PDB file of C-alpha atoms in Angstrom:
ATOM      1  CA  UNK A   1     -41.228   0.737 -87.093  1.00 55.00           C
ATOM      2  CA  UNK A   2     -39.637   2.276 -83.878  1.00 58.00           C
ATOM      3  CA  UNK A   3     -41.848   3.282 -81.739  1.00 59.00           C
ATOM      4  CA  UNK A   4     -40.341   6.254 -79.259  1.00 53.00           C
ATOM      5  CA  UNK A   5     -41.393   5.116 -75.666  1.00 55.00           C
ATOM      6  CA  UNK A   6     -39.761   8.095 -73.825  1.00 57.00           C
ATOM      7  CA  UNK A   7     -36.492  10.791 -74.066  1.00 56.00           C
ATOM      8  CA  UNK A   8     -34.558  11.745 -71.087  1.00 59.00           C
ATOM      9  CA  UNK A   9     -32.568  15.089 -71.244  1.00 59.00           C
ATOM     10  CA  UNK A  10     -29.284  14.686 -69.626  1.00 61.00           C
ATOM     11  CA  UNK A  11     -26.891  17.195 -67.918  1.00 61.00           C
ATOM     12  CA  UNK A  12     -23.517  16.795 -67.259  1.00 63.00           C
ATOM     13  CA  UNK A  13     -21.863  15.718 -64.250  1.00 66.00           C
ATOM     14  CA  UNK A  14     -19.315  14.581 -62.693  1.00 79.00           C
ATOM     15  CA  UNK A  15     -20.894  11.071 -61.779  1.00 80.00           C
ATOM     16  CA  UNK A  16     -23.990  10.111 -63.180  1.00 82.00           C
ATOM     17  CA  UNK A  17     -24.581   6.613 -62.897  1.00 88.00           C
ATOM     18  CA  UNK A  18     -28.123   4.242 -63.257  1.00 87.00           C
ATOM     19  CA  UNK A  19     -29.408   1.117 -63.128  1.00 91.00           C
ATOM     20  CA  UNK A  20     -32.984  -0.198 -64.060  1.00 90.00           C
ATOM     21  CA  UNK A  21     -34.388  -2.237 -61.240  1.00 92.00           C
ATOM     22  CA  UNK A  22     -38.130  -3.329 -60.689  1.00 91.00           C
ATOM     23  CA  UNK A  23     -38.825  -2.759 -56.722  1.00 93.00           C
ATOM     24  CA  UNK A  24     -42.525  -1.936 -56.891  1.00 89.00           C
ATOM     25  CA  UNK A  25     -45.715  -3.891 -58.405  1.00 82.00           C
ATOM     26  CA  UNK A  26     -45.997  -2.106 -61.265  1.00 83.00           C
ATOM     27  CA  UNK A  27     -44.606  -3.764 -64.509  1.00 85.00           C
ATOM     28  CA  UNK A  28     -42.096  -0.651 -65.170  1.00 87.00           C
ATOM     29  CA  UNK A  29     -38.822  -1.033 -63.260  1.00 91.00           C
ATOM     30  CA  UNK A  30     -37.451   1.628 -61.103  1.00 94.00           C
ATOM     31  CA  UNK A  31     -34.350   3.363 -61.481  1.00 92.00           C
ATOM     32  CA  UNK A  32     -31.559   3.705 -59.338  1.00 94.00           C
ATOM     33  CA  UNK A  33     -29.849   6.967 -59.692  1.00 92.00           C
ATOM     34  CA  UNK A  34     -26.274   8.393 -58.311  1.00 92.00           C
ATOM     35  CA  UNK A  35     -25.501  11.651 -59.761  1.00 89.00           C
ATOM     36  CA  UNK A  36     -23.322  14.375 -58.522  1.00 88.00           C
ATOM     37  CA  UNK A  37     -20.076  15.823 -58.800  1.00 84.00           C
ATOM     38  CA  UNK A  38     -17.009  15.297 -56.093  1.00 81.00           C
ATOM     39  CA  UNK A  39     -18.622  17.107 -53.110  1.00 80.00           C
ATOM     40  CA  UNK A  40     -21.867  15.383 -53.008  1.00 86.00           C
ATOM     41  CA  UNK A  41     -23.573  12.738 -55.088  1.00 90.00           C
ATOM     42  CA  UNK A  42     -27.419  11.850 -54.679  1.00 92.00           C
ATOM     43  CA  UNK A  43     -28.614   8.546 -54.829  1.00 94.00           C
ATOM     44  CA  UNK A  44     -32.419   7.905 -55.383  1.00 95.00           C
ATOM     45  CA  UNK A  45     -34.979   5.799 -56.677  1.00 96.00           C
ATOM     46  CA  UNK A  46     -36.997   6.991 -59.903  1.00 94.00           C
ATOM     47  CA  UNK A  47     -40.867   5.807 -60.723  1.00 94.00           C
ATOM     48  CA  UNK A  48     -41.099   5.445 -64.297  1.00 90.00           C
ATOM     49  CA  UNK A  49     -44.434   6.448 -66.183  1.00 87.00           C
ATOM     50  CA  UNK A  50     -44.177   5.037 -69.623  1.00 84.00           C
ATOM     51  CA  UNK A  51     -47.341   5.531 -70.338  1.00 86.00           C
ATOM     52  CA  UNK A  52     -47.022   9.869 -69.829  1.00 87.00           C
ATOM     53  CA  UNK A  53     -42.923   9.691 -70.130  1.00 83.00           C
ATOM     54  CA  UNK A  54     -42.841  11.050 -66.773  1.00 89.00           C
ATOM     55  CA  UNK A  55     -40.215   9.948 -64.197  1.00 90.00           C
ATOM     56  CA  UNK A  56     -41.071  10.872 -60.070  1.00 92.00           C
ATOM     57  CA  UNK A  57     -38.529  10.589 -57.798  1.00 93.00           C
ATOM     58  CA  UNK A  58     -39.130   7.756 -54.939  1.00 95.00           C
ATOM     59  CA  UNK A  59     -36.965   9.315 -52.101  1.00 95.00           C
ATOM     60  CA  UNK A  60     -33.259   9.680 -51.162  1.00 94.00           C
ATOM     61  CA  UNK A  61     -31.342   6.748 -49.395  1.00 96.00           C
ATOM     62  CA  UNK A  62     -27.967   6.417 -48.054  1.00 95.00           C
ATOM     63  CA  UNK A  63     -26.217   3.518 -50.069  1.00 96.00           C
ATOM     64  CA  UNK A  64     -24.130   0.951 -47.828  1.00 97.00           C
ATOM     65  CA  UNK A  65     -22.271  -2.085 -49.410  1.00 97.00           C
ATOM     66  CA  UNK A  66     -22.739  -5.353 -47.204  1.00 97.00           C
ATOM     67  CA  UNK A  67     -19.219  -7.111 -47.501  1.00 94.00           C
ATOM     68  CA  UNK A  68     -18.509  -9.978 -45.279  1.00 89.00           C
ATOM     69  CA  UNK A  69     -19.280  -8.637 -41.564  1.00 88.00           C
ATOM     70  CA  UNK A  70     -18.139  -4.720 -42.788  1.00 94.00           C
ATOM     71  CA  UNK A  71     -19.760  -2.090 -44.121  1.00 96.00           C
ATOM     72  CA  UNK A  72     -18.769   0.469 -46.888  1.00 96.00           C
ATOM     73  CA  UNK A  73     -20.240   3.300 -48.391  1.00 93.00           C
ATOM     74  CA  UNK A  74     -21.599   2.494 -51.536  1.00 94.00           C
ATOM     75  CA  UNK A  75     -19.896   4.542 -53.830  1.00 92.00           C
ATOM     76  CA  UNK A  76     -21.942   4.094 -57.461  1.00 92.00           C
ATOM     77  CA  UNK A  77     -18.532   2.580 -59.306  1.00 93.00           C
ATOM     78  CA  UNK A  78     -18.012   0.071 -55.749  1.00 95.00           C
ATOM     79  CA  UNK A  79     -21.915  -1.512 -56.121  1.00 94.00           C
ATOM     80  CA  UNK A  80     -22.463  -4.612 -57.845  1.00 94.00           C
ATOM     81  CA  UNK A  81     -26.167  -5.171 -57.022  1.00 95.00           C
ATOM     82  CA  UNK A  82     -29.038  -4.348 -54.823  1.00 96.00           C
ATOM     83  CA  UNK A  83     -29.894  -6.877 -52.001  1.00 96.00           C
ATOM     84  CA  UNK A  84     -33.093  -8.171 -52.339  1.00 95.00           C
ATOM     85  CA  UNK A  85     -35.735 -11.051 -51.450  1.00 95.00           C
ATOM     86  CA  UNK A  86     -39.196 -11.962 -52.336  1.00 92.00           C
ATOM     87  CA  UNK A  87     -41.615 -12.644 -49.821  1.00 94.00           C
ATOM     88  CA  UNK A  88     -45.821 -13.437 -50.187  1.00 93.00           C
ATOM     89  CA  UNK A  89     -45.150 -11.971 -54.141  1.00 90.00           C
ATOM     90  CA  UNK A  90     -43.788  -8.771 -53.223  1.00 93.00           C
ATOM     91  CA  UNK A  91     -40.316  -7.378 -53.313  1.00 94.00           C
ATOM     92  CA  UNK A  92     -38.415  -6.599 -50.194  1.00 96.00           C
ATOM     93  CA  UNK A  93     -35.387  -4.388 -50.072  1.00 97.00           C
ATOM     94  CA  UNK A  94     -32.824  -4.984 -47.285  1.00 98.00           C
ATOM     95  CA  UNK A  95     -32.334  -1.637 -45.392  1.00 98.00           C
ATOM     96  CA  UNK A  96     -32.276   0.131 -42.159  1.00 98.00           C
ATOM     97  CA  UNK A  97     -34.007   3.394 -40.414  1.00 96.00           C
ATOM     98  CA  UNK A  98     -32.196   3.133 -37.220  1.00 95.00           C
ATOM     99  CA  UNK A  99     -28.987   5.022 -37.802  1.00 93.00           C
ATOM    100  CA  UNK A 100     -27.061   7.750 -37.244  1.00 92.00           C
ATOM    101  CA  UNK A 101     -25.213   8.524 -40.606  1.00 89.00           C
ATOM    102  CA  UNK A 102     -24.946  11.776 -41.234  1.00 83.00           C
ATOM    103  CA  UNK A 103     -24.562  13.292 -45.312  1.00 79.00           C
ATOM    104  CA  UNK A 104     -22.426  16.360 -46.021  1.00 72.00           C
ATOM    105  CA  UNK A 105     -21.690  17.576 -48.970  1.00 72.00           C
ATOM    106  CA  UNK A 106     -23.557  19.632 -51.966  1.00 74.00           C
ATOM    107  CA  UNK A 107     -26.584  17.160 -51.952  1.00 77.00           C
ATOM    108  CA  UNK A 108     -30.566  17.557 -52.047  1.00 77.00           C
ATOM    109  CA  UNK A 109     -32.371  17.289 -48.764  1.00 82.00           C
ATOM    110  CA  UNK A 110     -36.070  17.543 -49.638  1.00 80.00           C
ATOM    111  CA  UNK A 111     -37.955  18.636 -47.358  1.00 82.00           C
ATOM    112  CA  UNK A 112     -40.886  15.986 -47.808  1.00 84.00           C
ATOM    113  CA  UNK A 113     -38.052  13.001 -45.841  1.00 89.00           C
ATOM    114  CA  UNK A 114     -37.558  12.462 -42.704  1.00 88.00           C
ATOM    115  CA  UNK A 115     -34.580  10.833 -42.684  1.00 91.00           C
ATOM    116  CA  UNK A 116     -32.337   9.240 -45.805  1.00 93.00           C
ATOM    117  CA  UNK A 117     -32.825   5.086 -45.242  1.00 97.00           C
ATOM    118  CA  UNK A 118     -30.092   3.201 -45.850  1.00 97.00           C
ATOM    119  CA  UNK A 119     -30.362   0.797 -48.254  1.00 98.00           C
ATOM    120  CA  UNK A 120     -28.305  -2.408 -48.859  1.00 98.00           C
ATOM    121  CA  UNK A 121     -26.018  -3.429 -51.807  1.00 96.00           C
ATOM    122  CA  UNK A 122     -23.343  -6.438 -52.603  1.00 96.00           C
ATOM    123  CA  UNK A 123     -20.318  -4.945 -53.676  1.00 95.00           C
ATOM    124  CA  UNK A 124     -16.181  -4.332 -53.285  1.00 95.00           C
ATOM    125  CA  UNK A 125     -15.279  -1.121 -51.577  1.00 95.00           C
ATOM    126  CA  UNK A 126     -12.460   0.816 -53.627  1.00 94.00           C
ATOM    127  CA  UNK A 127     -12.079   2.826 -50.251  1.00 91.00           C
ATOM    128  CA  UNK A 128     -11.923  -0.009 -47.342  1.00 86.00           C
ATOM    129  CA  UNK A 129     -10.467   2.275 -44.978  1.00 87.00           C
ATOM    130  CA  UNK A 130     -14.150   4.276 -45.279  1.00 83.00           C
ATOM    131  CA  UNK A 131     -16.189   1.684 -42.961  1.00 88.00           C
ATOM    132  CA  UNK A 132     -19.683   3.313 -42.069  1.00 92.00           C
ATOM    133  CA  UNK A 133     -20.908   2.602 -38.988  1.00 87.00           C
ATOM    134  CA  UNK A 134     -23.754   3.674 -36.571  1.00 90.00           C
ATOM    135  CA  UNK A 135     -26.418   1.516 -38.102  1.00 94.00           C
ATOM    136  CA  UNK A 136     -28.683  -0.537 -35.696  1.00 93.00           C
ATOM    137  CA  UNK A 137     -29.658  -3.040 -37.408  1.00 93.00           C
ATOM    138  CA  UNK A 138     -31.795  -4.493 -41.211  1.00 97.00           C
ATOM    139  CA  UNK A 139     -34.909  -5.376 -41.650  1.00 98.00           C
ATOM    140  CA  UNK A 140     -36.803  -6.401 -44.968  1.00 98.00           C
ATOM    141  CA  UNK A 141     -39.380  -3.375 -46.544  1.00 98.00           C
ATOM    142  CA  UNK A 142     -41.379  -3.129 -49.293  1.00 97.00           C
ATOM    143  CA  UNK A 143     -40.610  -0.350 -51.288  1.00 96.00           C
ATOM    144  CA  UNK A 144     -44.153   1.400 -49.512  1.00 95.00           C
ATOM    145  CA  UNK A 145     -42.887   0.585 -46.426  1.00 96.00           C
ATOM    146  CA  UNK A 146     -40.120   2.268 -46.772  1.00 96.00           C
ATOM    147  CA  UNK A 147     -41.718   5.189 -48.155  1.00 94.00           C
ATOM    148  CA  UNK A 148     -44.553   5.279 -45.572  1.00 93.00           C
ATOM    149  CA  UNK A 149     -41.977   5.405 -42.468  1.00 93.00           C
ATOM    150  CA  UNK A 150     -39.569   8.067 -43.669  1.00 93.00           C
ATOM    151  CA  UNK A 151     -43.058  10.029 -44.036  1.00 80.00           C
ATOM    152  CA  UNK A 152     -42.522  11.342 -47.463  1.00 66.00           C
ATOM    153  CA  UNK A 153     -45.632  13.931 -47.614  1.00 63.00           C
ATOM    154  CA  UNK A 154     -47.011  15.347 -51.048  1.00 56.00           C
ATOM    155  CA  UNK A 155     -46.358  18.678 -52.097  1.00 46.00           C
TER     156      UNK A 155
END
């Protein structure tokens, strides 16, 4: 028998991209979103709730591909995978909160951040001439890590 484990409505947009990736210690993996149309595409990571069917939304990053000693924005069709590590049994994410990149564009600036982390991917940039820069430095976070220094606050 098929057993129904959740339903997503979908709208349509210009880019809507996703991958399934477990950063967290639950047993449900996350998902990494881009969706948006030309002027402005958000990139996130989703908490899935299997259990209720309910998705939350993690918080807003700033994707940057790691290639060689350059970095690219990470456009959703230019990233090839997420870098990661394991450490003591939890999953770090490679990322930084010391920059200076600034978004523009039609995207969603929630109040509850306060700033968009970058976070690392592997990659080819379509668009090499697009090098991002102003970023200080990586370190290795936890998912809560992150989360707990870009002060996301509950509504």
């Amino acid at each position: 028998d098929f057993n129904k484990v959740k339903s997503i409505e979908k709208y349509w947009m210009d880019y809507d991209f996703f991958w399934f990736v477990n950063i967290d210690s639950d047993p449900e993996p996350e998902i990494f979103s881009a969706t948006g149309y030309s002027d402005g595409i958000d990139y996130c990571f989703i908490d899935q709730n299997l259990k209720t069917g309910k998705n939350s939304i993690l918080f807003y990053f700033n994707p940057v591909i790691l290639d060689s000693d350059k970095k690219y924005w990470g456009y959703p069709w230019d990233i090839k995978d997420l870098i990661l590590k394991r450490e003591n049994g939890q999953v770090k994410i490679k990322c930084s909160l010391d920059h200076k990149i600034e978004r523009d564009g039609e995207i969603i600036r929630p109040d509850s951040q306060s700033q968009f982390p970058v976070i690392c991917f592997t990659g080819k940039s379509t668009q090499p001439n697009i090098n991002v820069e102003h970023i200080n430095g990586f370190e290795w976070l936890t998912i809560t890590e992150i989360i707990d220094k870009i002060n996301i606050n509950e509504k």
